Amino acid sequence: MINNQIQNFTAKFENKSLRWRILLYTSISLLFMMLILFSIIRMNFSAIETLGDAYNSNAELSGFSEYLAETEKSLEQYVQYRTFDSIDSFYSNRSKIEDYCENMQNKPSVNEVLQKEFIVNQLCRSFIFYSSKTISAKRGNSSEETNLYYRKTINCYNTLIAQILEYNKLLLKENAKKYEQNHEQIRFAEKSSIIFFTILSILIVV
């Protein structure tokens, strides 16, 4: 029954004029072109968003690193000179660092990028802790504790900066991978459209 229907449909289709078949194939081609174009536009937007995310991530990390550097600089100035400006700058920058940490990964993860973000977050909180203890020790006129916590602060700061650099590299690598995947999809769509139109051209001729 089904075979008969298919044969009848094929026979009717073959009896159609060349002009009718060209119009049909043209309509199908236009529809397919619109779908391909829509897909490519979406994939291009996705690629642009990936680049935008990479830029934003890099800019945020740069700003975060600057807050850390300013905090360390203010701490050093307070330990040496104990000025009001240095302590005011310290608390101002520490507050910005704490706000940034609130939005970071706060638990271990099997994902390499998230795990690195978690490590940066933990080191950052340690930096805040040791630097704050340094300030308290300096205010209490305890030279021994001041030197102890200041050394711990500097060691933590150096490790933290190194981890931030590694974290940034991982982010760039991940975003580059996503960008390449988008381009692979675009190339696949282009190849598919070429194959489709080649087949369509053969059908029109036949």
PDB file of C-alpha atoms in Angstrom:
ATOM      1  CA  MET A   1       0.000   0.000   0.000  1.00  0.00           C
ATOM      2  CA  ILE A   2       2.724   2.403   1.051  1.00  0.00           C
ATOM      3  CA  ASN A   3       4.916   1.381  -1.892  1.00  0.00           C
ATOM      4  CA  ASN A   4       2.039   2.111  -4.289  1.00  0.00           C
ATOM      5  CA  GLN A   5       1.557   5.548  -2.781  1.00  0.00           C
ATOM      6  CA  ILE A   6       5.250   6.290  -3.111  1.00  0.00           C
ATOM      7  CA  GLN A   7       5.247   5.120  -6.733  1.00  0.00           C
ATOM      8  CA  ASN A   8       2.187   7.262  -7.514  1.00  0.00           C
ATOM      9  CA  PHE A   9       3.800  10.284  -5.900  1.00  0.00           C
ATOM     10  CA  THR A  10       7.047   9.702  -7.806  1.00  0.00           C
ATOM     11  CA  ALA A  11       5.163   9.334 -11.074  1.00  0.00           C
ATOM     12  CA  LYS A  12       3.187  12.523 -10.525  1.00  0.00           C
ATOM     13  CA  PHE A  13       6.370  14.362  -9.586  1.00  0.00           C
ATOM     14  CA  GLU A  14       8.190  13.187 -12.714  1.00  0.00           C
ATOM     15  CA  ASN A  15       5.264  14.316 -14.855  1.00  0.00           C
ATOM     16  CA  LYS A  16       5.568  17.847 -13.539  1.00  0.00           C
ATOM     17  CA  SER A  17       7.132  20.403 -15.836  1.00  0.00           C
ATOM     18  CA  LEU A  18      10.752  21.479 -15.497  1.00  0.00           C
ATOM     19  CA  ARG A  19       9.608  24.965 -14.525  1.00  0.00           C
ATOM     20  CA  TRP A  20       7.489  23.583 -11.674  1.00  0.00           C
ATOM     21  CA  ARG A  21      10.376  21.491 -10.384  1.00  0.00           C
ATOM     22  CA  ILE A  22      12.763  24.440 -10.561  1.00  0.00           C
ATOM     23  CA  LEU A  23      10.310  26.555  -8.545  1.00  0.00           C
ATOM     24  CA  LEU A  24       9.981  23.782  -5.976  1.00  0.00           C
ATOM     25  CA  TYR A  25      13.720  23.293  -5.668  1.00  0.00           C
ATOM     26  CA  THR A  26      14.240  27.059  -5.508  1.00  0.00           C
ATOM     27  CA  SER A  27      11.717  27.342  -2.666  1.00  0.00           C
ATOM     28  CA  ILE A  28      13.402  24.515  -0.789  1.00  0.00           C
ATOM     29  CA  SER A  29      16.793  26.115  -1.392  1.00  0.00           C
ATOM     30  CA  LEU A  30      15.644  29.474  -0.055  1.00  0.00           C
ATOM     31  CA  LEU A  31      14.216  27.833   3.058  1.00  0.00           C
ATOM     32  CA  PHE A  32      17.418  25.873   3.601  1.00  0.00           C
ATOM     33  CA  MET A  33      19.526  29.005   3.038  1.00  0.00           C
ATOM     34  CA  MET A  34      17.502  30.862   5.650  1.00  0.00           C
ATOM     35  CA  LEU A  35      18.028  28.061   8.161  1.00  0.00           C
ATOM     36  CA  ILE A  36      21.759  27.948   7.446  1.00  0.00           C
ATOM     37  CA  LEU A  37      22.034  31.745   7.671  1.00  0.00           C
ATOM     38  CA  PHE A  38      20.117  31.795  10.946  1.00  0.00           C
ATOM     39  CA  SER A  39      22.381  29.074  12.381  1.00  0.00           C
ATOM     40  CA  ILE A  40      25.553  30.852  11.282  1.00  0.00           C
ATOM     41  CA  ILE A  41      24.349  34.157  12.762  1.00  0.00           C
ATOM     42  CA  ARG A  42      23.604  32.456  16.078  1.00  0.00           C
ATOM     43  CA  MET A  43      27.004  30.762  16.116  1.00  0.00           C
ATOM     44  CA  ASN A  44      28.736  34.057  15.293  1.00  0.00           C
ATOM     45  CA  PHE A  45      26.918  35.762  18.157  1.00  0.00           C
ATOM     46  CA  SER A  46      28.016  32.916  20.419  1.00  0.00           C
ATOM     47  CA  ALA A  47      31.624  33.397  19.287  1.00  0.00           C
ATOM     48  CA  ILE A  48      31.397  37.139  19.970  1.00  0.00           C
ATOM     49  CA  GLU A  49      29.962  36.466  23.430  1.00  0.00           C
ATOM     50  CA  THR A  50      32.840  34.092  24.112  1.00  0.00           C
ATOM     51  CA  LEU A  51      35.355  36.795  23.211  1.00  0.00           C
ATOM     52  CA  GLY A  52      33.408  39.259  25.349  1.00  0.00           C
ATOM     53  CA  ASP A  53      33.477  36.878  28.309  1.00  0.00           C
ATOM     54  CA  ALA A  54      37.208  36.394  27.863  1.00  0.00           C
ATOM     55  CA  TYR A  55      37.750  40.181  27.830  1.00  0.00           C
ATOM     56  CA  ASN A  56      35.522  40.721  30.889  1.00  0.00           C
ATOM     57  CA  SER A  57      37.193  37.908  32.825  1.00  0.00           C
ATOM     58  CA  ASN A  58      40.630  39.306  32.052  1.00  0.00           C
ATOM     59  CA  ALA A  59      39.543  42.847  32.971  1.00  0.00           C
ATOM     60  CA  GLU A  60      38.013  41.681  36.265  1.00  0.00           C
ATOM     61  CA  LEU A  61      41.123  39.732  37.208  1.00  0.00           C
ATOM     62  CA  SER A  62      43.300  42.714  36.347  1.00  0.00           C
ATOM     63  CA  GLY A  63      41.175  44.909  38.605  1.00  0.00           C
ATOM     64  CA  PHE A  64      41.304  42.294  41.353  1.00  0.00           C
ATOM     65  CA  SER A  65      45.094  42.085  41.099  1.00  0.00           C
ATOM     66  CA  GLU A  66      45.313  45.878  41.370  1.00  0.00           C
ATOM     67  CA  TYR A  67      43.236  45.835  44.585  1.00  0.00           C
ATOM     68  CA  LEU A  68      45.578  43.212  46.017  1.00  0.00           C
ATOM     69  CA  ALA A  69      48.654  45.224  45.032  1.00  0.00           C
ATOM     70  CA  GLU A  70      47.210  48.410  46.541  1.00  0.00           C
ATOM     71  CA  THR A  71      46.320  46.562  49.743  1.00  0.00           C
ATOM     72  CA  GLU A  72      49.827  45.143  50.041  1.00  0.00           C
ATOM     73  CA  LYS A  73      51.325  48.569  49.331  1.00  0.00           C
ATOM     74  CA  SER A  74      49.114  50.238  51.955  1.00  0.00           C
ATOM     75  CA  LEU A  75      50.020  47.560  54.493  1.00  0.00           C
ATOM     76  CA  GLU A  76      53.741  48.086  53.856  1.00  0.00           C
ATOM     77  CA  GLN A  77      53.368  51.853  54.286  1.00  0.00           C
ATOM     78  CA  TYR A  78      51.427  51.423  57.519  1.00  0.00           C
ATOM     79  CA  VAL A  79      54.004  49.015  58.946  1.00  0.00           C
ATOM     80  CA  GLN A  80      56.799  51.461  58.112  1.00  0.00           C
ATOM     81  CA  TYR A  81      55.179  54.854  58.733  1.00  0.00           C
ATOM     82  CA  ARG A  82      51.835  54.177  60.461  1.00  0.00           C
ATOM     83  CA  THR A  83      50.010  56.937  58.562  1.00  0.00           C
ATOM     84  CA  PHE A  84      46.269  57.590  58.434  1.00  0.00           C
ATOM     85  CA  ASP A  85      46.240  57.549  54.612  1.00  0.00           C
ATOM     86  CA  SER A  86      47.812  54.103  54.489  1.00  0.00           C
ATOM     87  CA  ILE A  87      45.342  52.542  56.935  1.00  0.00           C
ATOM     88  CA  ASP A  88      42.411  54.206  55.169  1.00  0.00           C
ATOM     89  CA  SER A  89      43.621  52.878  51.801  1.00  0.00           C
ATOM     90  CA  PHE A  90      44.145  49.427  53.308  1.00  0.00           C
ATOM     91  CA  TYR A  91      40.569  49.079  54.556  1.00  0.00           C
ATOM     92  CA  SER A  92      39.130  50.554  51.368  1.00  0.00           C
ATOM     93  CA  ASN A  93      40.932  48.065  49.132  1.00  0.00           C
ATOM     94  CA  ARG A  94      40.349  45.165  51.513  1.00  0.00           C
ATOM     95  CA  SER A  95      36.617  45.807  51.289  1.00  0.00           C
ATOM     96  CA  LYS A  96      36.772  45.601  47.475  1.00  0.00           C
ATOM     97  CA  ILE A  97      38.701  42.330  47.677  1.00  0.00           C
ATOM     98  CA  GLU A  98      36.133  40.860  50.068  1.00  0.00           C
ATOM     99  CA  ASP A  99      33.316  41.821  47.689  1.00  0.00           C
ATOM    100  CA  TYR A 100      35.120  40.126  44.803  1.00  0.00           C
ATOM    101  CA  CYS A 101      35.689  36.952  46.830  1.00  0.00           C
ATOM    102  CA  GLU A 102      31.971  36.665  47.583  1.00  0.00           C
ATOM    103  CA  ASN A 103      31.321  35.874  43.909  1.00  0.00           C
ATOM    104  CA  MET A 104      34.125  33.323  43.538  1.00  0.00           C
ATOM    105  CA  GLN A 105      34.008  29.528  43.754  1.00  0.00           C
ATOM    106  CA  ASN A 106      33.761  28.666  47.465  1.00  0.00           C
ATOM    107  CA  LYS A 107      34.095  24.872  47.386  1.00  0.00           C
ATOM    108  CA  PRO A 108      36.366  22.317  45.686  1.00  0.00           C
ATOM    109  CA  SER A 109      35.495  21.203  42.162  1.00  0.00           C
ATOM    110  CA  VAL A 110      36.565  18.517  39.681  1.00  0.00           C
ATOM    111  CA  ASN A 111      36.517  21.216  37.011  1.00  0.00           C
ATOM    112  CA  GLU A 112      40.067  22.507  36.538  1.00  0.00           C
ATOM    113  CA  VAL A 113      39.048  26.154  36.117  1.00  0.00           C
ATOM    114  CA  LEU A 114      36.632  26.185  39.063  1.00  0.00           C
ATOM    115  CA  GLN A 115      39.173  24.386  41.255  1.00  0.00           C
ATOM    116  CA  LYS A 116      41.778  27.029  40.429  1.00  0.00           C
ATOM    117  CA  GLU A 117      39.236  29.750  41.235  1.00  0.00           C
ATOM    118  CA  PHE A 118      38.576  28.037  44.576  1.00  0.00           C
ATOM    119  CA  ILE A 119      42.323  28.024  45.343  1.00  0.00           C
ATOM    120  CA  VAL A 120      42.562  31.729  44.503  1.00  0.00           C
ATOM    121  CA  ASN A 121      39.577  32.423  46.748  1.00  0.00           C
ATOM    122  CA  GLN A 122      41.122  30.543  49.689  1.00  0.00           C
ATOM    123  CA  LEU A 123      44.485  32.251  49.257  1.00  0.00           C
ATOM    124  CA  CYS A 124      42.772  35.609  49.033  1.00  0.00           C
ATOM    125  CA  ARG A 125      40.972  35.014  52.338  1.00  0.00           C
ATOM    126  CA  SER A 126      44.274  33.982  53.906  1.00  0.00           C
ATOM    127  CA  PHE A 127      45.844  37.187  52.589  1.00  0.00           C
ATOM    128  CA  ILE A 128      43.045  39.208  54.166  1.00  0.00           C
ATOM    129  CA  PHE A 129      43.452  37.338  57.453  1.00  0.00           C
ATOM    130  CA  TYR A 130      47.233  37.743  57.709  1.00  0.00           C
ATOM    131  CA  SER A 131      47.223  41.377  56.586  1.00  0.00           C
ATOM    132  CA  SER A 132      44.511  42.234  59.123  1.00  0.00           C
ATOM    133  CA  LYS A 133      46.510  40.467  61.874  1.00  0.00           C
ATOM    134  CA  THR A 134      49.537  42.535  60.823  1.00  0.00           C
ATOM    135  CA  ILE A 135      47.553  45.743  61.258  1.00  0.00           C
ATOM    136  CA  SER A 136      46.272  44.646  64.664  1.00  0.00           C
ATOM    137  CA  ALA A 137      49.776  43.704  65.802  1.00  0.00           C
ATOM    138  CA  LYS A 138      51.163  47.045  64.639  1.00  0.00           C
ATOM    139  CA  ARG A 139      48.430  48.918  66.477  1.00  0.00           C
ATOM    140  CA  GLY A 140      49.249  46.899  69.589  1.00  0.00           C
ATOM    141  CA  ASN A 141      52.931  47.842  69.258  1.00  0.00           C
ATOM    142  CA  SER A 142      53.955  44.176  69.059  1.00  0.00           C
ATOM    143  CA  SER A 143      57.010  44.133  66.821  1.00  0.00           C
ATOM    144  CA  GLU A 144      57.397  40.364  66.981  1.00  0.00           C
ATOM    145  CA  GLU A 145      53.815  39.645  65.898  1.00  0.00           C
ATOM    146  CA  THR A 146      53.932  42.435  63.324  1.00  0.00           C
ATOM    147  CA  ASN A 147      57.000  40.925  61.657  1.00  0.00           C
ATOM    148  CA  LEU A 148      55.561  37.400  61.880  1.00  0.00           C
ATOM    149  CA  TYR A 149      52.223  38.206  60.249  1.00  0.00           C
ATOM    150  CA  TYR A 150      53.751  40.623  57.765  1.00  0.00           C
ATOM    151  CA  ARG A 151      56.067  37.856  56.466  1.00  0.00           C
ATOM    152  CA  LYS A 152      53.088  35.493  56.204  1.00  0.00           C
ATOM    153  CA  THR A 153      51.150  38.190  54.358  1.00  0.00           C
ATOM    154  CA  ILE A 154      53.929  38.724  51.804  1.00  0.00           C
ATOM    155  CA  ASN A 155      54.384  34.973  51.244  1.00  0.00           C
ATOM    156  CA  CYS A 156      50.654  34.551  50.781  1.00  0.00           C
ATOM    157  CA  TYR A 157      50.509  37.556  48.434  1.00  0.00           C
ATOM    158  CA  ASN A 158      53.266  36.199  46.175  1.00  0.00           C
ATOM    159  CA  THR A 159      51.605  32.778  45.993  1.00  0.00           C
ATOM    160  CA  LEU A 160      48.234  34.386  45.329  1.00  0.00           C
ATOM    161  CA  ILE A 161      49.539  36.473  42.416  1.00  0.00           C
ATOM    162  CA  ALA A 162      51.132  33.367  40.862  1.00  0.00           C
ATOM    163  CA  GLN A 163      47.849  31.454  41.192  1.00  0.00           C
ATOM    164  CA  ILE A 164      45.895  34.323  39.641  1.00  0.00           C
ATOM    165  CA  LEU A 165      48.185  34.226  36.606  1.00  0.00           C
ATOM    166  CA  GLU A 166      47.575  30.483  36.244  1.00  0.00           C
ATOM    167  CA  TYR A 167      43.842  31.005  36.695  1.00  0.00           C
ATOM    168  CA  ASN A 168      43.827  33.644  33.973  1.00  0.00           C
ATOM    169  CA  LYS A 169      45.670  31.292  31.592  1.00  0.00           C
ATOM    170  CA  LEU A 170      43.076  28.584  32.227  1.00  0.00           C
ATOM    171  CA  LEU A 171      40.244  31.019  31.518  1.00  0.00           C
ATOM    172  CA  LEU A 172      41.849  32.121  28.253  1.00  0.00           C
ATOM    173  CA  LYS A 173      42.420  28.481  27.270  1.00  0.00           C
ATOM    174  CA  GLU A 174      38.806  27.551  28.010  1.00  0.00           C
ATOM    175  CA  ASN A 175      37.412  30.538  26.113  1.00  0.00           C
ATOM    176  CA  ALA A 176      39.692  29.799  23.147  1.00  0.00           C
ATOM    177  CA  LYS A 177      38.399  26.217  23.129  1.00  0.00           C
ATOM    178  CA  LYS A 178      34.781  27.426  23.074  1.00  0.00           C
ATOM    179  CA  TYR A 179      35.612  29.875  20.297  1.00  0.00           C
ATOM    180  CA  GLU A 180      37.206  27.104  18.214  1.00  0.00           C
ATOM    181  CA  GLN A 181      34.171  24.878  18.735  1.00  0.00           C
ATOM    182  CA  ASN A 182      31.932  27.654  17.417  1.00  0.00           C
ATOM    183  CA  HIS A 183      34.104  28.007  14.323  1.00  0.00           C
ATOM    184  CA  GLU A 184      34.004  24.245  13.756  1.00  0.00           C
ATOM    185  CA  GLN A 185      30.205  24.396  13.811  1.00  0.00           C
ATOM    186  CA  ILE A 186      30.219  27.286  11.345  1.00  0.00           C
ATOM    187  CA  ARG A 187      32.537  25.387   8.989  1.00  0.00           C
ATOM    188  CA  PHE A 188      30.302  22.333   9.247  1.00  0.00           C
ATOM    189  CA  ALA A 189      27.254  24.439   8.361  1.00  0.00           C
ATOM    190  CA  GLU A 190      29.063  25.897   5.345  1.00  0.00           C
ATOM    191  CA  LYS A 191      30.132  22.443   4.097  1.00  0.00           C
ATOM    192  CA  SER A 192      26.610  21.088   4.595  1.00  0.00           C
ATOM    193  CA  SER A 193      25.136  23.931   2.551  1.00  0.00           C
ATOM    194  CA  ILE A 194      27.620  23.294  -0.301  1.00  0.00           C
ATOM    195  CA  ILE A 195      26.742  19.586  -0.356  1.00  0.00           C
ATOM    196  CA  PHE A 196      23.028  20.342  -0.268  1.00  0.00           C
ATOM    197  CA  PHE A 197      23.143  22.804  -3.162  1.00  0.00           C
ATOM    198  CA  THR A 198      25.314  20.427  -5.187  1.00  0.00           C
ATOM    199  CA  ILE A 199      22.753  17.642  -4.766  1.00  0.00           C
ATOM    200  CA  LEU A 200      19.948  20.074  -5.530  1.00  0.00           C
ATOM    201  CA  SER A 201      21.631  21.201  -8.741  1.00  0.00           C
ATOM    202  CA  ILE A 202      21.983  17.584  -9.881  1.00  0.00           C
ATOM    203  CA  LEU A 203      18.309  16.925  -9.173  1.00  0.00           C
ATOM    204  CA  ILE A 204      17.246  19.951 -11.192  1.00  0.00           C
ATOM    205  CA  VAL A 205      19.316  18.841 -14.168  1.00  0.00           C
ATOM    206  CA  VAL A 206      17.998  15.277 -13.943  1.00  0.00           C
TER     207      VAL A 206
END
